[in-house]
CSV table of N, CA, C and O and ligand atoms in Angstrom, one decimal:
chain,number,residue,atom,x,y,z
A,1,UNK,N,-72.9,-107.8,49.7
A,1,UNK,CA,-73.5,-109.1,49.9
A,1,UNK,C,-73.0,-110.1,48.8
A,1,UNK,O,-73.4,-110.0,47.6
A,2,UNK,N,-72.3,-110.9,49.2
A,2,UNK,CA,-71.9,-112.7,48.3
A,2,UNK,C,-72.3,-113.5,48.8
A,2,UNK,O,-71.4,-114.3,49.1
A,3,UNK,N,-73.5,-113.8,49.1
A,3,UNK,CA,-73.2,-115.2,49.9
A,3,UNK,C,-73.4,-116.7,48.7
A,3,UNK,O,-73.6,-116.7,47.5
A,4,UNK,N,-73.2,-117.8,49.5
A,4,UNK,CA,-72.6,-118.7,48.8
A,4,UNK,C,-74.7,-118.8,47.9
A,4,UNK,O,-75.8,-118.4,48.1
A,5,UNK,N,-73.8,-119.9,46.7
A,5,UNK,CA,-74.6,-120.3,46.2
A,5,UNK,C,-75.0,-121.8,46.0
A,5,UNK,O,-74.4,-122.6,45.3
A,6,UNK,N,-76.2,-122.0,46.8
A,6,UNK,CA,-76.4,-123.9,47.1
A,6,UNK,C,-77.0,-124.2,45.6
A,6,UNK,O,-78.1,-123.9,45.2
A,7,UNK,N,-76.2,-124.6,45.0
A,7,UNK,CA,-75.8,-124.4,43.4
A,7,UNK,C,-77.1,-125.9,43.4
A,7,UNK,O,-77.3,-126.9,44.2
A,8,UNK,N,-77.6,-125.5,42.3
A,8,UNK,CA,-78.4,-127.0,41.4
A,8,UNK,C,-78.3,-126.6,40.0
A,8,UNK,O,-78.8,-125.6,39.3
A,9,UNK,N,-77.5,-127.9,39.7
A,9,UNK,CA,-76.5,-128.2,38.6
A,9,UNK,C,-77.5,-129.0,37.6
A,9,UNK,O,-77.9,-130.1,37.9
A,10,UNK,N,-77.6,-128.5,36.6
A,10,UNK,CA,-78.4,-128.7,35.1
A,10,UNK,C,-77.7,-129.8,34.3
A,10,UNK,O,-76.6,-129.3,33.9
A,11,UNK,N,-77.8,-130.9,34.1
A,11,UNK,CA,-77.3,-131.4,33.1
A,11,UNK,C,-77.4,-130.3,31.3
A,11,UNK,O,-78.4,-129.8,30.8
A,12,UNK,N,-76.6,-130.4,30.9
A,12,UNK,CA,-76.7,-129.8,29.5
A,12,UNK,C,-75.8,-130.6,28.2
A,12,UNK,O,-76.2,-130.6,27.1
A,13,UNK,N,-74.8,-131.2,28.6
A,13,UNK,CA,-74.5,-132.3,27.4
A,13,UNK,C,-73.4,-133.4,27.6
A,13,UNK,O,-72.9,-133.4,28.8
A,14,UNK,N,-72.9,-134.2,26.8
A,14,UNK,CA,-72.2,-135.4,27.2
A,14,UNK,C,-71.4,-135.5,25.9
A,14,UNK,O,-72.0,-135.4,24.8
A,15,UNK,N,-70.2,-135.7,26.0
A,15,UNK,CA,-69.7,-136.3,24.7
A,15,UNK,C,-68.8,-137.6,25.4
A,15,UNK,O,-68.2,-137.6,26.5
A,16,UNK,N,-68.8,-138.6,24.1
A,16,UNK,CA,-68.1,-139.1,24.0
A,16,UNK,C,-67.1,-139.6,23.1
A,16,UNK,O,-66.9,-139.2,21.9
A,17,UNK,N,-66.4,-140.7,23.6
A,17,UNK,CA,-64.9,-140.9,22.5
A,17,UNK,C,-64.8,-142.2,22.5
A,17,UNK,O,-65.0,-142.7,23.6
A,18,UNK,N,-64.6,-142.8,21.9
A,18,UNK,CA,-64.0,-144.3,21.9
A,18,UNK,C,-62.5,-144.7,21.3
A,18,UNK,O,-62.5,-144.5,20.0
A,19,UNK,N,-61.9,-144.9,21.6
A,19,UNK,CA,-60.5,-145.0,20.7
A,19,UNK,C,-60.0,-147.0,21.1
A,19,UNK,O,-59.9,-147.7,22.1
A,20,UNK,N,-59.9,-147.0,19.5
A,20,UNK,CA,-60.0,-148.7,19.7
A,20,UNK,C,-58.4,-148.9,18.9
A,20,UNK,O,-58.2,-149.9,18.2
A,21,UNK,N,-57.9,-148.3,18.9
A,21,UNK,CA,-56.2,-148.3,18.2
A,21,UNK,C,-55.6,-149.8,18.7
A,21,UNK,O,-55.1,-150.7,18.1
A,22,UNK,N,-55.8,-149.8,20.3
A,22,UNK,CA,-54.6,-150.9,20.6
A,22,UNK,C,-55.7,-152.0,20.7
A,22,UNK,O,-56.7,-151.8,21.4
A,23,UNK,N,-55.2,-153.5,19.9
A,23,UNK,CA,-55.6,-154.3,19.8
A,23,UNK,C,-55.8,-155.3,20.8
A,23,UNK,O,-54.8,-155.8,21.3
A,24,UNK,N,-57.6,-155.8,21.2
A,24,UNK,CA,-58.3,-156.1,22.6
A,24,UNK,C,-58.5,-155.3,23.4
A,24,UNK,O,-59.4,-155.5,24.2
A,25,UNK,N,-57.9,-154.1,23.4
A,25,UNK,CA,-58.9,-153.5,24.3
A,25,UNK,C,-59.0,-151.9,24.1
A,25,UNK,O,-58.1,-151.2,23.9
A,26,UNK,N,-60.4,-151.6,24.2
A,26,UNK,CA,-61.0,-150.1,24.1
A,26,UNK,C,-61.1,-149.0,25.0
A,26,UNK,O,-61.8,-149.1,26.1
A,27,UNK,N,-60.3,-147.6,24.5
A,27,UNK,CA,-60.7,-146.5,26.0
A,27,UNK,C,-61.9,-145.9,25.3
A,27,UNK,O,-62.1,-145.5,24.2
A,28,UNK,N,-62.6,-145.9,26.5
A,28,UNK,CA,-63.9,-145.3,26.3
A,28,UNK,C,-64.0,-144.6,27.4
A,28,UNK,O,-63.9,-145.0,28.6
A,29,UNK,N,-64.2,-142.9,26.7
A,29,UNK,CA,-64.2,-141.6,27.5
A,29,UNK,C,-65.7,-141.1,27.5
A,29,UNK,O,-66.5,-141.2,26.5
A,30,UNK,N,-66.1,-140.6,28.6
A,30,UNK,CA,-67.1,-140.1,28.5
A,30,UNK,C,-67.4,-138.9,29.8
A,30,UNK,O,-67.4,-139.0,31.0
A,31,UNK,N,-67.7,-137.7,28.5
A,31,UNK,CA,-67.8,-136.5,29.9
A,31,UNK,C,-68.7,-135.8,29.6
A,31,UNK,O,-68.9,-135.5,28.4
A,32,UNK,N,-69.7,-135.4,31.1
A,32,UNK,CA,-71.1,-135.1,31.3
A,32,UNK,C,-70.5,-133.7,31.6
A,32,UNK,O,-69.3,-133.6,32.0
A,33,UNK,N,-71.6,-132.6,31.4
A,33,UNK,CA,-71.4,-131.2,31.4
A,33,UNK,C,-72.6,-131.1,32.3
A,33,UNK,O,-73.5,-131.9,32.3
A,34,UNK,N,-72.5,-130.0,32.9
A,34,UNK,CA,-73.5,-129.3,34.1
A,34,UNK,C,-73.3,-127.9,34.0
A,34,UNK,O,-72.3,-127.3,33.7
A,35,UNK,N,-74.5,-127.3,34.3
A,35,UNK,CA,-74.2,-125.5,34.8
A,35,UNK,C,-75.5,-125.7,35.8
A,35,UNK,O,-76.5,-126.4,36.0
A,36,UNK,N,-74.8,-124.6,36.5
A,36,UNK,CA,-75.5,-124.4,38.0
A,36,UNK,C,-76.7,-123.3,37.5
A,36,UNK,O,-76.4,-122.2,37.0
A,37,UNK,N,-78.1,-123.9,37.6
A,37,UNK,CA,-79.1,-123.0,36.9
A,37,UNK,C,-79.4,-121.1,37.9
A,37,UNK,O,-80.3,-120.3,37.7
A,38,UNK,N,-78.3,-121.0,38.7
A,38,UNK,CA,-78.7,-120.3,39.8
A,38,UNK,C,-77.5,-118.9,39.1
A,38,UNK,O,-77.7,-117.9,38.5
A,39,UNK,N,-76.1,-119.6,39.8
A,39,UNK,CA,-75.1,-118.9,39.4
A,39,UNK,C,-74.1,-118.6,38.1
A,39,UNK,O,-73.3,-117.7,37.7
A,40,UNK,N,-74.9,-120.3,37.3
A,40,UNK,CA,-74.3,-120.7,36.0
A,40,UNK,C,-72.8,-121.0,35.8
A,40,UNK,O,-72.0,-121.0,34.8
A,41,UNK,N,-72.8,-121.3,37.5
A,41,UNK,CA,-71.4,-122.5,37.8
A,41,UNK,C,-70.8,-123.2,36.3
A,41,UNK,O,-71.7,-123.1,35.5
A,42,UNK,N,-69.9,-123.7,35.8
A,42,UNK,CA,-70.1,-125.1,35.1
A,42,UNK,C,-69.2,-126.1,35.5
A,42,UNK,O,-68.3,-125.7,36.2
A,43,UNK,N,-69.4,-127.5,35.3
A,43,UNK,CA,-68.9,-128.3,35.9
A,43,UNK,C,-68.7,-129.7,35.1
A,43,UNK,O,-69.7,-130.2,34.8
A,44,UNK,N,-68.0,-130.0,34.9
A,44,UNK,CA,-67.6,-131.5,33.9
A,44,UNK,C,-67.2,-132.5,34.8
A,44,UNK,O,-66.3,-132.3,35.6
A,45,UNK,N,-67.7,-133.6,34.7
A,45,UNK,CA,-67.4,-134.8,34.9
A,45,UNK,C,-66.9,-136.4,34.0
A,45,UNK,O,-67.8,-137.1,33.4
A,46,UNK,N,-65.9,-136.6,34.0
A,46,UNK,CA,-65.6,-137.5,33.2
A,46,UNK,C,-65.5,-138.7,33.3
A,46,UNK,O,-64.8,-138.7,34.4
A,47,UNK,N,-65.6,-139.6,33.1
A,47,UNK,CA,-65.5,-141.4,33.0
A,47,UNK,C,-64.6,-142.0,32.4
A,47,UNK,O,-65.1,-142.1,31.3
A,48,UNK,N,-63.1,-142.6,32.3
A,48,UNK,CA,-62.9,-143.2,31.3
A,48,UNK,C,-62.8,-145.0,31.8
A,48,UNK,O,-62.5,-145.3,33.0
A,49,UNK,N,-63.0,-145.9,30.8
A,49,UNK,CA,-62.5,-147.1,31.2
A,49,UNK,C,-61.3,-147.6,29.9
A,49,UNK,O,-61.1,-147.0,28.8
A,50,UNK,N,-60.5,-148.9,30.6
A,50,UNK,CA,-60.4,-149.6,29.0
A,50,UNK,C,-60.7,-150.8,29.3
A,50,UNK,O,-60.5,-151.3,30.5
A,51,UNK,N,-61.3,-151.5,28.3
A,51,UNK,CA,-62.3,-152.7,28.7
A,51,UNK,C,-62.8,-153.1,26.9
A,51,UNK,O,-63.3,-152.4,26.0
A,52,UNK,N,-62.4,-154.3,27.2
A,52,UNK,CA,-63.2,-155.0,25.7
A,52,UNK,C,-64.5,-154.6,25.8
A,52,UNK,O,-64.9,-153.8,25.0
A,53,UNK,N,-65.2,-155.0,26.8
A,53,UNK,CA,-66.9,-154.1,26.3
A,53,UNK,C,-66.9,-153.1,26.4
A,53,UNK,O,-65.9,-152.4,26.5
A,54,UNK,N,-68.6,-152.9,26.4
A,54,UNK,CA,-68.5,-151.4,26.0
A,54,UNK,C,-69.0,-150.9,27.8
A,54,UNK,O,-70.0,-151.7,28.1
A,55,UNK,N,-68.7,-150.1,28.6
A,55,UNK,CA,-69.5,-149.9,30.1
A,55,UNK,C,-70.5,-149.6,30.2
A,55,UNK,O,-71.0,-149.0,29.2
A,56,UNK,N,-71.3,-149.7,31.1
A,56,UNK,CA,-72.9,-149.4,31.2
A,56,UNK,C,-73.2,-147.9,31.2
A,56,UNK,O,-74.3,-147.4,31.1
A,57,UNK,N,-71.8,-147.1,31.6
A,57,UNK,CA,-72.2,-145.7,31.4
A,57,UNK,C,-71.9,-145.1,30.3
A,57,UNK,O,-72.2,-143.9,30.1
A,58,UNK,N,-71.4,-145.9,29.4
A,58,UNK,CA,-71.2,-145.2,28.0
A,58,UNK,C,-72.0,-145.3,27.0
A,58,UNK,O,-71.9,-144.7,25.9
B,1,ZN,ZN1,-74.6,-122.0,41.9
Protein backbone atom coordinates (compact mmCIF):
# COMPACT_ATOMS: atom_id res chain seq x y z
CA UNK A 1 0.00 0.00 0.00
CA UNK A 2 1.30 3.77 -1.21
CA UNK A 3 -1.33 5.69 -1.69
CA UNK A 4 -0.97 9.32 -2.36
CA UNK A 5 -0.55 11.75 0.28
CA UNK A 6 -3.22 14.98 0.33
CA UNK A 7 -0.16 16.61 1.78
CA UNK A 8 -0.75 19.85 4.28
CA UNK A 9 2.20 21.85 4.02
CA UNK A 10 3.65 23.63 7.33
CA UNK A 11 5.19 26.77 6.87
CA UNK A 12 8.66 26.51 8.71
CA UNK A 13 11.01 29.47 7.49
CA UNK A 14 11.68 32.26 5.05
CA UNK A 15 14.87 33.82 4.18
CA UNK A 16 15.66 36.65 2.61
CA UNK A 17 18.27 38.66 0.39
CA UNK A 18 18.44 42.08 -0.85
CA UNK A 19 21.28 42.90 -3.17
CA UNK A 20 21.41 46.71 -3.90
CA UNK A 21 24.92 46.73 -5.98
CA UNK A 22 23.41 48.22 -9.26
CA UNK A 23 22.54 51.71 -8.83
CA UNK A 24 18.38 52.60 -8.59
CA UNK A 25 17.35 49.60 -8.42
CA UNK A 26 17.15 46.65 -5.82
CA UNK A 27 16.71 42.59 -6.21
CA UNK A 28 14.90 41.49 -3.47
CA UNK A 29 14.71 37.61 -3.07
CA UNK A 30 12.63 36.06 -0.93
CA UNK A 31 11.95 32.18 -0.26
CA UNK A 32 9.32 30.60 2.01
CA UNK A 33 9.99 26.87 3.13
CA UNK A 34 7.20 24.30 3.79
CA UNK A 35 7.14 20.54 4.85
CA UNK A 36 4.20 18.49 4.44
CA UNK A 37 3.23 17.71 8.27
CA UNK A 38 2.00 14.13 7.01
CA UNK A 39 4.71 12.77 4.65
CA UNK A 40 7.39 15.66 5.43
CA UNK A 41 7.28 16.59 1.67
CA UNK A 42 9.49 19.82 1.51
CA UNK A 43 8.78 22.49 -0.63
CA UNK A 44 10.26 26.10 -1.36
CA UNK A 45 8.79 28.89 -2.88
CA UNK A 46 10.49 31.91 -4.09
CA UNK A 47 9.73 35.66 -4.98
CA UNK A 48 12.21 37.76 -6.54
CA UNK A 49 11.50 41.45 -7.73
CA UNK A 50 13.83 44.44 -8.83
CA UNK A 51 12.22 47.56 -7.89
CA UNK A 52 13.35 50.75 -6.11
CA UNK A 53 10.96 49.88 -3.23
CA UNK A 54 10.96 47.54 -1.11
CA UNK A 55 7.52 44.82 -2.15
CA UNK A 56 4.85 44.13 0.08
CA UNK A 57 5.96 40.58 0.34
CA UNK A 58 9.34 41.15 1.43
ZN1 LIG B 1 2.33 14.81 2.21
Amino acid sequence: MNEPCDHKYVHYDTTKQKDDRHFGVTTWKRVDFFFCEKCLDEQRKEKTDNTWERPDWY
